C-alpha positions in Angstrom: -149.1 7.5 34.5 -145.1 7.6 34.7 -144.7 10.0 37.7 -147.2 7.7 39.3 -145.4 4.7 39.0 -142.2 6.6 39.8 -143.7 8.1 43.2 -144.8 4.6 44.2 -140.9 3.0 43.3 -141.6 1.3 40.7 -140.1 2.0 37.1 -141.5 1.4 33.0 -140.2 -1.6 31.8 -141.6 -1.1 28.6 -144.4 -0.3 26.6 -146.2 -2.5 24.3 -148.5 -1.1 22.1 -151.2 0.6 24.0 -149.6 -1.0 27.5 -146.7 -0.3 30.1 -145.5 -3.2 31.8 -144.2 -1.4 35.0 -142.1 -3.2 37.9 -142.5 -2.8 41.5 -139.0 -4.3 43.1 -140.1 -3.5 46.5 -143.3 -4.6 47.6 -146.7 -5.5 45.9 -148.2 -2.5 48.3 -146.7 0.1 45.2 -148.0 -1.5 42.6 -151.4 -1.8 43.8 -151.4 1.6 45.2 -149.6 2.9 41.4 -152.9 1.1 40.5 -155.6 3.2 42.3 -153.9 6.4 41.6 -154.0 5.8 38.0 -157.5 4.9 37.9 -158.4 7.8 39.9 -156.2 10.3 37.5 -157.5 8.8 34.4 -160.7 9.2 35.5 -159.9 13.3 35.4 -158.2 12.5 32.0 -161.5 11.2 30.7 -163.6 14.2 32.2 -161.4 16.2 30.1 -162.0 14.1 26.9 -165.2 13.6 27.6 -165.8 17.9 27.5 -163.7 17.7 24.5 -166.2 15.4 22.5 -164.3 12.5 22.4 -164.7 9.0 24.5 -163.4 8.2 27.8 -160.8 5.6 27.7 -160.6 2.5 30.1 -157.6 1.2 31.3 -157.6 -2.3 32.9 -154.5 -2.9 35.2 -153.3 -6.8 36.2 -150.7 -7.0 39.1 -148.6 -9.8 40.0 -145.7 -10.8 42.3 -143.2 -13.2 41.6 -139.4 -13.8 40.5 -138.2 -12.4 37.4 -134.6 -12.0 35.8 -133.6 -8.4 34.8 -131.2 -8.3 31.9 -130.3 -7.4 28.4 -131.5 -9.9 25.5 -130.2 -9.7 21.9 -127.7 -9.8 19.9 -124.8 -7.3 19.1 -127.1 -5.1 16.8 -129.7 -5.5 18.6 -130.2 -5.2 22.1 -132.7 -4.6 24.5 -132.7 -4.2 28.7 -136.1 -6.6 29.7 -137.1 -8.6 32.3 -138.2 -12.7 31.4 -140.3 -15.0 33.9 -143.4 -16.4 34.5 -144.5 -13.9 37.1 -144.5 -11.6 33.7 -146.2 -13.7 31.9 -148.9 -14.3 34.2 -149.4 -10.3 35.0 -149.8 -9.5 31.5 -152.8 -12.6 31.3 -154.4 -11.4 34.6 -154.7 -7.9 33.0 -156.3 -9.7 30.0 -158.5 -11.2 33.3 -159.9 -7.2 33.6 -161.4 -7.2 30.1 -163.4 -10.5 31.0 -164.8 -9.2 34.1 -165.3 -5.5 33.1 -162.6 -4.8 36.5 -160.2 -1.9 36.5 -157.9 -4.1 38.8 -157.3 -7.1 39.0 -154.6 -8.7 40.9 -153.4 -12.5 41.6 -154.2 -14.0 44.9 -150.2 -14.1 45.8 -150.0 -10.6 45.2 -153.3 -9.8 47.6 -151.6 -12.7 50.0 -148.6 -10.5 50.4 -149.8 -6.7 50.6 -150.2 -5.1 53.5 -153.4 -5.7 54.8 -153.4 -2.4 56.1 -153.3 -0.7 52.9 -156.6 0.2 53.7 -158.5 -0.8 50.6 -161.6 -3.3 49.7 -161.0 -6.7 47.8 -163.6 -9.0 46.7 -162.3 -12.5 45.5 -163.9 -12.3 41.3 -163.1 -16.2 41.1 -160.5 -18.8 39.6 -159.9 -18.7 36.3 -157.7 -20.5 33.6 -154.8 -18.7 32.3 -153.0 -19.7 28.6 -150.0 -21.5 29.4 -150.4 -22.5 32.5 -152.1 -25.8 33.8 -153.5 -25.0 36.7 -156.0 -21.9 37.7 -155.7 -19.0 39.2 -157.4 -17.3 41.8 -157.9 -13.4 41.2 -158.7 -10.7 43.6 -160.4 -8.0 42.5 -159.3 -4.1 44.1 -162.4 -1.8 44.3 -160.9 1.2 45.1 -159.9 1.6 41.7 -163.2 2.9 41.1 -165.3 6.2 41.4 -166.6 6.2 44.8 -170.2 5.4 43.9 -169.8 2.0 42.2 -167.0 1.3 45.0 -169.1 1.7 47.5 -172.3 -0.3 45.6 -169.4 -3.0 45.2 -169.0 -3.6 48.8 -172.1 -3.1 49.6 -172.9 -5.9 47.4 -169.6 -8.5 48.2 -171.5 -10.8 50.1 -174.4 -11.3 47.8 -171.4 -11.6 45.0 -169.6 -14.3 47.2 -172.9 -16.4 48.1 -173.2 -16.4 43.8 -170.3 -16.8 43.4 -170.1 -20.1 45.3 -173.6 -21.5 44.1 -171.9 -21.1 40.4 -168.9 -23.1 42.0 -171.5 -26.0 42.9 -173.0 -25.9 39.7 -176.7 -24.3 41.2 -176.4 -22.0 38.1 -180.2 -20.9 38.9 -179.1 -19.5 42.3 -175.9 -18.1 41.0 -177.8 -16.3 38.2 -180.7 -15.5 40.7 -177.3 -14.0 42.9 -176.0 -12.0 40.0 -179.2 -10.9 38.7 -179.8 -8.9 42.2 -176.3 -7.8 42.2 -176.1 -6.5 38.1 -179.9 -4.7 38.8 -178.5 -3.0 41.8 -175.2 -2.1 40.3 -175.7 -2.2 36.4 -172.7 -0.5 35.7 
């Protein structure tokens, strides 16, 4: 996924783990395109593994935009170029935010605020949810185009129904809102 992020300016942080926390100085438009392309090239990664014998990965990405300070933290036998903020923070949480909803992408609602509307993908709003260390919610956008065209295209097919559930779970009619996400989960089960 480097020369992805690379084509779409942005640059590897880091990597932690199993993760790359990747920056996009220029606009949140890269990082959500970096974000479809990767989704769309692991996919042929997992084809691969998948002839091979061994099981497809998933990758969950979590995008937000926000200030950050770019620097080097340490001390003089140890040091380390990083960035520090809360808009970090809060990316690395909203890609935890793809594991609970089973979504490839998942990005804050400034980020989806500030692209480009004309990016040309599909968004459904997933809901608000509670982040650690922060004290009040946040609303996260879901990107479908992340996906194989198939379930992409079930997805919108489906937003409204997953809207109108969505907002009977909101009011607390948890029989309509199951009722809603029932229909949606039988005609999309994936």
């Amino acid at each position: 996924v480097g020369p992805i992020i690379r084509h779409n300016r942005g640059f590897i942080d880091k990597f932690i783990g199993d993760a790359i926390m990747a920056l996009f100085p220029y606009s949140p438009d890269d990082a959500i395109r970096a974000a479809v392309q990767m989704q769309s090239e692991i996919r042929l990664y997992n084809e691969k593994r998948v002839r091979s014998g061994y099981q497809p990965i998933k990758v969950g990405v979590g995008i937000h935009t926000g200030n950050l300070i770019l620097g080097i933290l340490g001390e003089h036998e140890r040091l380390e170029g990083t960035v520090i903020s809360d808009a970090v923070n809060l990316a690395s949480r909203i890609e935890g935010v793809t594991k609970m909803f089973g979504a490839e992408i998942v990005i804050s609602a400034d980020s989806f605020i500030e692209a480009d509307q004309n990016l040309g993908y599909d968004y459904r709003l997933l809901d608000r949810v509670a982040i650690k260390g922060k004290s009040e919610s946040v609303y996260v956008v879901e990107v479908l185009n992340g996906y194989e065209d198939e379930k992409r295209d079930a997805l919108i097919a489906k937003k409204f129904e997953y809207t109108v559930a969505l907002e009977a779970f909101r009011r607390q009619e948890f029989e309509e809102a199951k009722e809603g996400f029932l229909d949606i989960l039988n005609t999309v089960p994936q």
